[in-house]
Short mmCIF file of C-alpha atoms and ligand atoms in Angstrom, two decimals:
data_model
loop_
_atom_site.label_atom_id
_atom_site.label_comp_id
_atom_site.label_asym_id
_atom_site.label_seq_id
_atom_site.Cartn_x
_atom_site.Cartn_y
_atom_site.Cartn_z
CA MET A 253 98.75 85.75 102.97
CA THR A 254 99.20 82.77 105.24
CA GLU A 255 95.78 82.02 106.67
CA PHE A 256 96.07 81.29 110.35
CA ALA A 257 95.95 83.20 113.58
CA ALA A 258 99.04 82.62 115.66
CA ASP A 259 98.46 81.06 119.07
CA ARG A 260 101.98 81.88 120.25
CA LEU A 261 103.87 85.16 120.06
CA LEU A 262 107.59 84.97 120.76
CA LEU A 263 109.19 88.32 121.57
CA PHE A 264 112.95 88.64 121.21
CA GLY A 265 114.30 91.65 123.10
CA ALA A 266 111.37 91.30 125.51
CA THR A 267 112.99 93.29 128.31
CA GLY A 268 114.14 96.09 125.98
CA ASP A 269 112.92 99.61 125.48
CA LEU A 270 110.57 98.95 122.55
CA SER A 271 108.98 96.03 124.31
CA ARG A 272 108.38 98.02 127.50
CA ARG A 273 107.23 101.23 125.83
CA LYS A 274 105.20 99.91 122.93
CA LEU A 275 104.86 96.16 122.45
CA LEU A 276 103.63 95.04 125.86
CA PRO A 277 101.33 98.07 126.27
CA SER A 278 99.88 97.52 122.78
CA LEU A 279 99.26 93.83 123.43
CA CYS A 280 97.66 94.57 126.79
CA ALA A 281 95.40 97.22 125.23
CA LEU A 282 94.31 94.76 122.53
CA ASP A 283 93.63 92.16 125.18
CA ALA A 284 91.51 94.56 127.21
CA ASP A 285 89.36 95.09 124.09
CA GLY A 286 89.03 91.35 123.56
CA LEU A 287 90.98 91.50 120.29
CA LEU A 288 93.71 88.93 120.96
CA PRO A 289 93.02 85.29 120.09
CA GLU A 290 91.71 83.72 123.28
CA ASN A 291 94.46 81.14 123.48
CA LEU A 292 97.37 83.43 122.56
CA ALA A 293 100.45 82.80 124.72
CA ILE A 294 103.22 85.40 124.77
CA ILE A 295 106.72 84.17 125.41
CA GLY A 296 109.39 86.77 126.10
CA THR A 297 113.05 86.09 125.62
CA ALA A 298 116.17 88.16 126.23
CA ARG A 299 119.59 87.92 127.77
CA SER A 300 118.46 88.82 131.33
CA ASP A 301 118.39 85.85 133.64
CA ILE A 302 114.90 86.21 135.09
CA ASP A 303 111.96 83.82 135.53
CA ASP A 304 108.32 84.04 134.49
CA ALA A 305 107.32 85.87 137.64
CA ALA A 306 110.04 88.50 137.31
CA PHE A 307 109.14 89.03 133.65
CA ARG A 308 105.50 89.59 134.61
CA ASP A 309 106.61 92.07 137.27
CA MET A 310 108.68 93.92 134.69
CA ALA A 311 105.72 93.90 132.29
CA ARG A 312 103.35 95.18 134.99
CA ALA A 313 105.71 98.08 135.74
CA ALA A 314 105.98 98.87 132.02
CA LEU A 315 102.19 98.84 131.61
CA GLU A 316 101.73 101.11 134.59
CA GLU A 317 104.26 103.51 133.13
CA PHE A 318 103.31 103.47 129.47
CA LEU A 319 99.65 102.49 129.15
CA PRO A 320 96.96 104.97 130.26
CA ALA A 321 95.06 103.68 133.31
CA GLU A 322 91.74 103.51 131.43
CA ARG A 323 93.20 101.01 128.99
CA ARG A 324 94.67 98.69 131.61
CA GLY A 325 91.39 96.95 132.37
CA GLY A 326 92.53 93.49 131.34
CA MET A 327 95.99 93.67 132.89
CA ALA A 328 95.68 90.64 135.16
CA THR A 329 94.44 88.40 132.33
CA PHE A 330 97.11 89.78 130.07
CA LEU A 331 99.94 89.14 132.51
CA ASN A 332 98.78 85.52 132.75
CA ARG A 333 99.53 85.08 129.07
CA LEU A 334 103.21 85.92 129.64
CA SER A 335 106.10 83.56 130.21
CA TYR A 336 109.83 84.03 129.80
CA GLN A 337 112.91 82.12 128.67
CA GLN A 338 116.42 83.48 129.11
CA LEU A 339 118.53 83.17 125.95
CA ASP A 340 121.85 84.30 124.57
CA ALA A 341 120.85 84.53 120.92
CA SER A 342 124.46 84.75 119.75
CA THR A 343 124.98 80.99 120.30
CA LEU A 344 122.87 77.99 119.36
CA ASP A 345 122.95 76.60 122.89
CA GLY A 346 119.70 77.84 124.37
CA PHE A 347 117.41 77.49 121.35
CA ASP A 348 116.28 73.93 122.12
CA THR A 349 115.17 75.01 125.58
CA LEU A 350 113.42 77.99 124.01
CA ALA A 351 111.62 75.70 121.54
CA ALA A 352 110.48 73.51 124.44
CA LYS A 353 109.11 76.58 126.20
CA VAL A 354 107.31 77.65 123.04
CA ALA A 355 105.84 74.17 122.64
CA ALA A 356 104.77 74.12 126.29
CA ALA A 357 103.08 77.49 125.91
CA GLY A 358 100.86 75.97 123.24
CA SER A 359 100.23 72.72 125.09
CA GLU A 360 96.95 73.76 126.66
CA THR A 361 95.36 73.82 123.24
CA GLY A 362 97.30 70.78 122.15
CA SER A 363 99.05 72.74 119.40
CA ASP A 364 102.70 72.79 118.49
CA ALA A 365 104.47 75.23 116.19
CA GLU A 366 103.17 73.31 113.17
CA SER A 367 99.52 72.85 114.05
CA GLY A 368 98.95 76.16 115.85
CA GLY A 369 100.90 79.09 114.64
CA LEU A 370 103.84 81.06 115.87
CA ALA A 371 104.57 84.74 115.33
CA ILE A 372 108.11 85.84 116.17
CA PHE A 373 108.96 89.48 116.76
CA LEU A 374 112.65 90.39 116.55
CA SER A 375 113.36 93.57 118.41
CA THR A 376 117.06 93.11 118.97
CA ALA A 377 120.26 94.57 117.60
CA PRO A 378 120.47 93.74 113.88
CA SER A 379 123.79 92.01 114.54
CA LEU A 380 121.73 89.31 116.30
CA PHE A 381 119.30 88.75 113.41
CA GLY A 382 121.56 86.23 111.63
CA PRO A 383 122.47 84.19 114.74
CA THR A 384 118.83 84.26 115.92
CA ILE A 385 117.57 82.89 112.63
CA ALA A 386 120.25 80.20 112.70
CA GLY A 387 119.15 79.28 116.23
CA LEU A 388 115.48 79.19 115.26
CA GLU A 389 116.26 76.94 112.30
CA HIS A 390 118.34 74.67 114.49
CA ALA A 391 115.45 74.35 116.97
CA GLY A 392 112.79 73.75 114.30
CA LEU A 393 111.09 77.10 114.78
CA THR A 394 110.98 78.24 111.14
CA GLY A 395 108.28 75.98 109.66
CA GLU A 396 105.38 76.92 107.38
CA ARG A 397 103.27 78.12 110.31
CA VAL A 398 105.83 80.50 111.68
CA ARG A 399 105.90 84.23 110.82
CA MET A 400 108.88 86.48 111.32
CA CYS A 401 108.49 90.14 112.16
CA LEU A 402 111.51 92.45 112.02
CA GLU A 403 112.01 95.86 113.59
CA LYS A 404 114.25 98.50 112.05
CA PRO A 405 117.06 99.20 111.52
CA LEU A 406 117.26 96.64 108.74
CA GLY A 407 120.86 97.35 107.84
CA THR A 408 122.71 100.59 107.32
CA ASN A 409 122.75 100.56 103.52
CA LEU A 410 121.51 98.49 100.59
CA GLU A 411 124.28 95.95 100.96
CA THR A 412 123.84 95.24 104.68
CA SER A 413 120.06 95.34 104.32
CA ALA A 414 120.31 92.74 101.54
CA GLN A 415 122.45 90.57 103.80
CA ILE A 416 119.79 90.66 106.52
CA ASN A 417 117.04 90.04 104.00
CA ASP A 418 118.97 87.10 102.53
CA ALA A 419 119.47 85.58 105.95
CA VAL A 420 115.76 85.88 106.75
CA ALA A 421 114.73 84.66 103.30
CA ALA A 422 116.81 81.52 103.74
CA ALA A 423 114.44 80.48 106.54
CA PHE A 424 111.15 82.27 105.78
CA SER A 425 109.31 82.89 102.52
CA GLU A 426 108.43 86.55 101.81
CA ASP A 427 104.75 85.93 102.63
CA ARG A 428 105.84 85.06 106.18
CA ILE A 429 108.16 88.06 106.66
CA PHE A 430 106.69 91.17 108.30
CA ARG A 431 108.96 94.24 108.20
CA ILE A 432 107.77 96.98 110.52
CA ASP A 433 107.60 100.63 109.66
CA HIS A 434 105.59 101.84 112.61
CA TYR A 435 104.39 104.90 110.68
CA LEU A 436 102.18 102.55 108.65
CA GLY A 437 100.48 101.55 111.90
CA LYS A 438 99.42 105.12 112.58
CA GLU A 439 95.74 105.70 112.01
CA THR A 440 96.38 109.05 110.35
CA VAL A 441 98.85 107.52 107.90
CA GLN A 442 96.30 104.89 106.89
CA ASN A 443 93.79 107.69 106.58
CA LEU A 444 95.85 109.08 103.71
CA LEU A 445 94.60 106.14 101.67
CA ALA A 446 91.00 106.83 102.67
CA LEU A 447 91.39 110.51 101.84
CA ARG A 448 92.84 109.79 98.42
CA PHE A 449 90.87 106.74 97.38
CA ALA A 450 87.55 106.91 99.20
CA ASN A 451 86.76 110.41 97.90
CA ILE A 452 86.23 111.27 94.27
CA LEU A 453 87.29 114.87 94.80
CA PHE A 454 91.02 114.54 95.02
CA GLU A 455 92.15 111.93 92.53
CA PRO A 456 91.34 113.97 89.37
CA ILE A 457 93.48 116.86 90.63
CA TRP A 458 96.20 114.77 92.30
CA ASN A 459 98.87 115.36 89.67
CA ALA A 460 101.29 117.82 88.12
CA ASN A 461 98.50 119.71 86.34
CA VAL A 462 97.07 121.01 89.59
CA ILE A 463 99.69 120.36 92.27
CA ASP A 464 102.65 122.72 92.45
CA HIS A 465 104.66 120.90 95.10
CA VAL A 466 104.39 118.68 98.16
CA GLN A 467 106.03 119.18 101.56
CA ILE A 468 106.52 116.41 104.08
CA THR A 469 107.74 117.44 107.53
CA VAL A 470 108.58 115.12 110.41
CA ALA A 471 109.82 117.40 113.17
CA GLU A 472 110.80 116.26 116.64
CA THR A 473 111.66 118.21 119.77
CA VAL A 474 113.61 115.35 121.36
CA GLY A 475 117.36 114.99 121.02
CA LEU A 476 119.52 111.92 121.27
CA GLU A 477 117.41 110.34 124.05
CA GLY A 478 120.34 108.29 125.26
CA ARG A 479 120.53 106.29 121.99
CA VAL A 480 124.16 107.29 121.68
CA THR A 481 125.67 104.54 119.56
CA PHE A 482 122.64 103.73 117.47
CA TYR A 483 121.82 107.28 116.47
CA ASP A 484 125.34 108.44 115.85
CA ASP A 485 125.84 105.53 113.43
CA ALA A 486 122.54 106.26 111.71
CA GLY A 487 121.73 109.97 111.41
CA ALA A 488 118.47 111.53 110.27
CA LEU A 489 118.66 110.26 106.69
CA ARG A 490 118.87 106.60 107.66
CA ASP A 491 116.79 106.89 110.82
CA MET A 492 113.80 108.75 109.41
CA VAL A 493 113.98 109.37 105.66
CA GLN A 494 114.90 105.86 104.52
CA ASN A 495 111.78 104.43 106.11
CA HIS A 496 109.04 106.65 107.54
CA MET A 497 109.35 109.62 105.20
CA LEU A 498 109.69 107.58 102.03
CA GLN A 499 106.68 105.52 103.05
CA LEU A 500 104.69 108.74 103.50
CA LEU A 501 105.92 109.96 100.13
CA ALA A 502 104.95 106.66 98.50
CA LEU A 503 101.43 106.82 99.95
CA VAL A 504 100.99 110.38 98.67
CA ALA A 505 102.40 109.69 95.23
CA MET A 506 101.26 106.17 94.37
CA GLU A 507 98.69 105.24 91.73
CA PRO A 508 95.37 103.90 93.02
CA PRO A 509 95.84 100.23 93.94
CA THR A 510 93.08 97.93 92.70
CA SER A 511 92.25 96.87 96.25
CA PHE A 512 93.38 97.38 99.81
CA ASP A 513 95.45 94.25 99.95
CA ALA A 514 99.09 93.56 100.58
CA THR A 515 100.15 92.87 97.00
CA ALA A 516 98.16 95.64 95.34
CA VAL A 517 99.19 98.36 97.79
CA ARG A 518 102.84 97.37 97.93
CA ASP A 519 103.08 96.98 94.14
CA GLU A 520 102.01 100.60 93.76
CA LYS A 521 104.27 101.93 96.50
CA VAL A 522 107.34 100.24 95.08
CA LYS A 523 106.76 101.80 91.65
CA VAL A 524 106.96 105.25 93.25
CA LEU A 525 110.06 104.38 95.25
CA ARG A 526 111.76 103.15 92.10
CA ALA A 527 110.77 106.32 90.25
CA LEU A 528 112.61 108.55 92.74
CA ARG A 529 115.30 110.48 90.92
CA PRO A 530 118.71 110.35 92.64
CA ALA A 531 118.99 113.63 94.57
CA LEU A 532 121.96 115.90 93.88
CA ALA A 533 124.11 117.36 96.63
CA ASN A 534 122.63 120.83 96.05
CA GLU A 535 119.14 119.44 96.50
CA THR A 536 119.93 118.40 100.06
CA VAL A 537 120.80 120.14 103.31
CA THR A 538 122.12 118.57 106.48
CA GLY A 539 122.38 120.00 109.95
CA GLN A 540 123.34 119.14 113.49
CA TYR A 541 121.80 120.78 116.55
CA ARG A 542 123.73 122.93 118.94
CA ALA A 543 122.69 124.14 122.38
CA GLY A 544 119.52 126.20 122.42
CA ALA A 545 116.01 126.18 123.82
CA VAL A 546 113.14 123.92 122.85
CA GLU A 547 109.66 124.67 124.17
CA GLY A 548 111.18 127.06 126.69
CA GLN A 549 113.73 124.56 128.02
CA ALA A 550 117.47 125.02 127.63
CA VAL A 551 118.99 121.97 125.95
CA PRO A 552 122.59 120.97 125.20
CA GLY A 553 124.06 120.50 121.73
CA TYR A 554 124.35 117.13 120.02
CA ASP A 555 128.12 116.97 120.49
CA GLU A 556 127.69 117.73 124.20
CA GLU A 557 125.07 114.98 124.60
CA LEU A 558 127.29 112.61 122.68
CA GLY A 559 130.43 113.61 124.54
CA LYS A 560 132.48 114.00 121.36
CA ASP A 561 132.51 115.69 117.97
CA SER A 562 130.51 113.96 115.30
CA ALA A 563 129.70 114.37 111.62
CA THR A 564 126.26 112.76 111.98
CA GLU A 565 123.29 114.78 110.75
CA THR A 566 120.38 115.35 113.11
CA PHE A 567 118.48 117.27 110.44
CA THR A 568 118.07 116.86 106.73
CA ALA A 569 116.02 118.57 104.05
CA ILE A 570 115.78 117.13 100.56
CA LYS A 571 114.15 118.21 97.34
CA ALA A 572 112.95 114.95 95.82
CA HIS A 573 111.47 114.19 92.41
CA VAL A 574 109.28 111.32 91.33
CA ASP A 575 110.06 110.74 87.68
CA ASN A 576 106.79 109.64 86.15
CA TRP A 577 103.91 111.20 84.20
CA ARG A 578 101.81 112.07 87.21
CA TRP A 579 104.52 113.97 89.06
CA LYS A 580 106.53 115.52 86.24
CA GLY A 581 108.03 118.78 87.55
CA VAL A 582 106.44 118.53 91.03
CA PRO A 583 109.08 118.72 93.77
CA PHE A 584 108.57 116.85 97.04
CA TYR A 585 110.31 118.79 99.79
CA LEU A 586 111.16 116.55 102.72
CA ARG A 587 112.54 117.70 106.03
CA THR A 588 113.09 116.00 109.33
CA GLY A 589 115.14 116.78 112.39
CA LYS A 590 115.61 116.57 116.10
CA ARG A 591 115.44 119.52 118.53
CA LEU A 592 113.17 121.49 116.21
CA PRO A 593 110.68 123.99 117.65
CA GLU A 594 107.73 121.59 117.82
CA ARG A 595 106.76 117.97 117.36
CA VAL A 596 104.79 117.81 114.17
CA THR A 597 104.35 115.41 111.29
CA GLU A 598 102.40 116.82 108.39
CA ILE A 599 101.99 116.72 104.65
CA LEU A 600 101.23 119.83 102.67
CA ILE A 601 99.81 119.54 99.17
CA GLN A 602 100.30 122.94 97.57
CA PHE A 603 98.09 123.48 94.56
CA ARG A 604 98.85 125.77 91.64
CA SER A 605 97.37 129.24 91.20
CA VAL A 606 94.19 129.63 89.22
CA PRO A 607 95.16 130.05 85.55
CA HIS A 608 93.55 133.49 85.34
CA SER A 609 92.20 135.77 88.05
CA ILE A 610 88.86 137.29 87.17
CA PHE A 611 89.32 139.53 90.19
CA GLY A 612 92.28 141.37 88.76
CA GLY A 613 95.83 141.53 89.99
CA SER A 614 96.92 140.18 93.30
CA ASP A 615 99.10 143.13 94.36
CA ALA A 616 98.26 144.56 97.72
CA GLY A 617 95.83 147.42 97.40
CA ASN A 618 94.51 146.27 94.03
CA ALA A 619 91.28 144.57 93.28
CA GLY A 620 91.68 140.85 93.72
CA ALA A 621 94.22 141.40 96.47
CA GLY A 622 94.76 138.32 98.57
CA LEU A 623 94.31 135.65 95.89
CA GLN A 624 96.38 132.65 96.98
CA PRO A 625 96.68 129.15 95.60
CA ASN A 626 94.76 126.48 97.53
CA SER A 627 96.49 124.00 99.79
CA LEU A 628 95.62 120.83 101.62
CA LEU A 629 97.34 120.25 104.94
CA ILE A 630 97.22 116.74 106.32
CA GLY A 631 98.19 116.58 109.98
CA ILE A 632 99.58 113.21 111.01
CA GLN A 633 100.62 114.08 114.56
CA PRO A 634 100.11 115.43 117.12
CA ASP A 635 97.06 117.15 115.58
CA GLU A 636 95.00 114.91 113.36
CA ASP A 637 93.46 117.61 111.24
CA ILE A 638 92.82 117.93 107.56
CA THR A 639 92.68 121.53 106.41
CA LEU A 640 91.77 122.63 102.93
CA SER A 641 92.53 126.30 102.40
CA LEU A 642 90.00 127.94 100.16
CA MET A 643 89.65 131.49 98.90
CA ALA A 644 86.62 133.46 100.00
CA LYS A 645 85.36 136.95 99.39
CA VAL A 646 85.87 139.35 102.27
CA PRO A 647 82.39 140.69 103.15
CA GLY A 648 81.87 144.25 101.98
CA LEU A 649 80.50 146.39 99.20
CA ASP A 650 83.57 145.93 97.03
CA GLU A 651 83.78 149.56 96.02
CA ASP A 652 87.45 149.03 95.21
CA GLY A 653 86.87 145.59 93.77
CA VAL A 654 86.45 142.16 95.32
CA ARG A 655 88.86 141.40 98.11
CA LEU A 656 89.77 137.82 98.84
CA ARG A 657 91.02 135.96 101.85
CA GLU A 658 92.10 132.43 102.60
CA VAL A 659 89.69 130.52 104.87
CA PRO A 660 90.23 127.01 106.24
CA LEU A 661 87.84 124.14 105.73
CA GLN A 662 88.98 121.98 108.60
CA ILE A 663 88.21 118.50 109.86
CA LYS A 664 89.47 117.61 113.31
CA MET A 665 89.59 113.84 113.31
CA PRO A 666 89.16 113.35 117.08
CA ASP A 667 85.98 115.47 116.90
CA ALA A 668 84.72 113.57 113.88
CA PHE A 669 85.22 110.26 115.69
CA VAL A 670 84.42 111.03 119.31
CA GLY A 671 84.60 108.02 121.57
CA GLN A 672 86.93 106.01 119.30
CA HIS A 673 90.28 104.96 120.74
CA ARG A 674 93.39 106.59 119.37
CA ARG A 675 95.37 103.37 119.21
CA ILE A 676 99.13 102.93 119.52
CA ALA A 677 100.53 102.18 116.03
CA TYR A 678 101.86 98.86 117.27
CA GLU A 679 98.39 97.66 118.27
CA ARG A 680 97.35 97.49 114.65
CA LEU A 681 100.65 96.05 113.49
CA LEU A 682 100.83 93.34 116.17
CA LEU A 683 97.27 92.29 115.46
CA ASP A 684 97.97 92.13 111.72
CA LEU A 685 101.07 90.05 112.45
CA ILE A 686 99.10 87.62 114.59
CA LYS A 687 96.43 87.34 111.89
CA GLY A 688 98.85 87.32 108.97
CA ASP A 689 97.89 90.47 107.05
CA GLN A 690 100.95 92.04 105.39
CA THR A 691 99.31 95.14 103.90
CA LEU A 692 100.86 97.52 106.44
CA PHE A 693 104.29 95.87 106.41
CA VAL A 694 107.12 96.75 104.09
CA ARG A 695 108.10 94.32 101.34
CA ARG A 696 111.71 93.58 100.52
CA ASP A 697 111.65 95.38 97.18
CA GLU A 698 110.36 98.54 98.88
CA VAL A 699 113.08 98.48 101.53
CA GLU A 700 115.72 97.99 98.87
CA ALA A 701 114.41 100.79 96.65
CA GLN A 702 114.43 103.05 99.73
CA TRP A 703 118.03 102.15 100.51
CA GLU A 704 119.13 102.66 96.94
CA TRP A 705 117.87 106.24 96.95
CA VAL A 706 119.29 107.00 100.40
CA ASP A 707 122.66 105.42 99.61
CA ALA A 708 122.96 107.64 96.52
CA ILE A 709 122.43 110.71 98.71
CA ARG A 710 125.10 109.57 101.13
CA ALA A 711 127.44 109.02 98.20
CA GLU A 712 126.75 112.59 97.03
CA TRP A 713 127.52 113.92 100.49
CA GLU A 714 130.77 112.02 100.54
CA ALA A 715 131.76 113.03 97.02
CA HIS A 716 131.15 116.71 97.83
CA GLY A 717 132.59 116.61 101.35
CA ILE A 718 129.26 117.73 102.79
CA THR A 719 129.12 117.88 106.56
CA PRO A 720 126.17 119.02 108.69
CA LYS A 721 125.73 122.74 109.29
CA PRO A 722 125.08 123.72 112.90
CA TYR A 723 121.64 124.97 113.96
CA ALA A 724 120.58 126.21 117.37
CA SER A 725 118.13 123.83 119.05
CA GLY A 726 114.63 125.22 118.75
CA ASN A 727 115.11 126.38 115.13
CA TRP A 728 113.87 124.80 111.94
CA GLY A 729 117.30 123.47 110.99
CA PRO A 730 120.09 125.46 109.35
CA SER A 731 119.16 128.49 107.24
CA ALA A 732 120.23 126.58 104.14
CA ALA A 733 117.06 124.50 104.55
CA ILE A 734 114.96 127.62 104.14
CA ALA A 735 117.05 128.64 101.15
CA LEU A 736 116.55 125.20 99.56
CA ALA A 737 112.83 125.89 99.26
CA GLU A 738 113.04 129.65 98.80
CA ARG A 739 115.14 129.49 95.69
CA ASP A 740 112.11 127.82 94.08
CA GLY A 741 109.83 130.51 95.51
CA VAL A 742 108.51 128.06 98.12
CA SER A 743 108.14 128.65 101.86
CA TRP A 744 108.08 125.77 104.29
CA HIS A 745 104.78 125.47 106.08
CA GLU A 746 105.11 126.52 109.71
C1 LIG B 9 111.94 106.00 115.07
C2 LIG B 9 113.26 106.71 115.08
O1 LIG B 9 111.85 105.10 114.01
O2 LIG B 9 110.90 106.95 114.96
C3 LIG B 9 113.33 107.74 116.19
O3 LIG B 9 114.30 105.75 115.26
C4 LIG B 9 112.15 108.66 116.13
O4 LIG B 9 114.54 108.47 116.12
C5 LIG B 9 110.84 107.88 116.01
O5 LIG B 9 112.15 109.47 117.29
C6 LIG B 9 109.67 108.81 115.78
O6 LIG B 9 108.49 108.10 115.87
P1 LIG B 9 107.14 108.82 116.27
O7 LIG B 9 106.10 107.75 116.18
O8 LIG B 9 107.33 109.37 117.66
O9 LIG B 9 106.94 109.92 115.29
#
């Protein structure tokens, strides 16, 4: 960890969608809570030819649209931190002017990029990563006190991801590179670590002896959202599984790290990612949404939104295996898709049945009827609930034997922490970037292990000529996804 708090934050892609929706609102919210370094200057840069005042106007409009009114308290102070420099990052030409602007932004405290500290956030098309880094090097903006933060997509496969990583590594050491996976910024995702490692209850049973299988669902109701080119080149596997879902899987499956620090946590995650067994074609399902209705609204099909036919998957379900002692024989069922019936991200830990029922058989009508294996449901979003399903005796005189029923032991996080902000994931990540804590950022070896597994799936799809099966919007993907689990006697949690 590089020990300094940045006094300048340079945002590439500052007028773009991510900046308007997430980055500027997150920074403003942090500022309102007094969490940004007092002297932090934020310099935006993008292709648009606007001046400081116009950038502040754009930022104000974005904050009014995307930040709840009660969190906009410090907006005026925040807007004063902002300045802007137009730049075409594809050529070296403007980088000297940019460097002068960056230096000027730090001048009040008498710091330059070397004595203060600069955090750079690249939220641009990946094709600009290489030229941007060349420009930064040319302008002397890659020194020891400069951190580089990268937004996905980091490539489209292992090879292109390695090219990007090589280009970044040529200018920045790994301890100064911050790769974002915004799921790691979510409070509920971090809470997985607290659940597993701050409670003695779970760790002794967190293995193949007691766990039957794990399900990870990331369901969205949205469709293409106008991201025509990006999404059609990516598809659900690269857009969601390669990063967010594999990070969730790694947090569920990893061994206890020795401490909550960047090296220890990431060392354990990467071991899991490397232990993933290459999935076979028949362990995967792909789908593409057609017209249908989501939450009562009629919606068009993917091909209609796109304006052409496409072989890109908007849904995928995968039966994954982690080949190590702890998880021997425990499938991890992953599924994600767009235009599904509801927006939900959740993890289900399905435990095994008790080895012997003292209450007799479990057939309906018999004594002991109703005996079910326990499960633990971890809601990530929108509901932040943890629900442990336990068996209980149905009240009664038991003349025909004890009858059992599943009852939930439920914690609703917002109720448990009333009055605490539910922060935007980027608030945490931006603050960690400014301070230099890499724990919630993805290390190069993790990204590469993720790509290796995903590339092998794509290769399987190609080798077997697999194309996405249609599903009507508002359904849980194609019926083959249900069959994927059902042939193991498993039902997806719904
Ligand atoms: C992004 C994907 O990384 O995550 C999007 O590119 C997706 O396609 C989004 O919609 C989901 O994020 P969240 O935080 O809304 O679950």
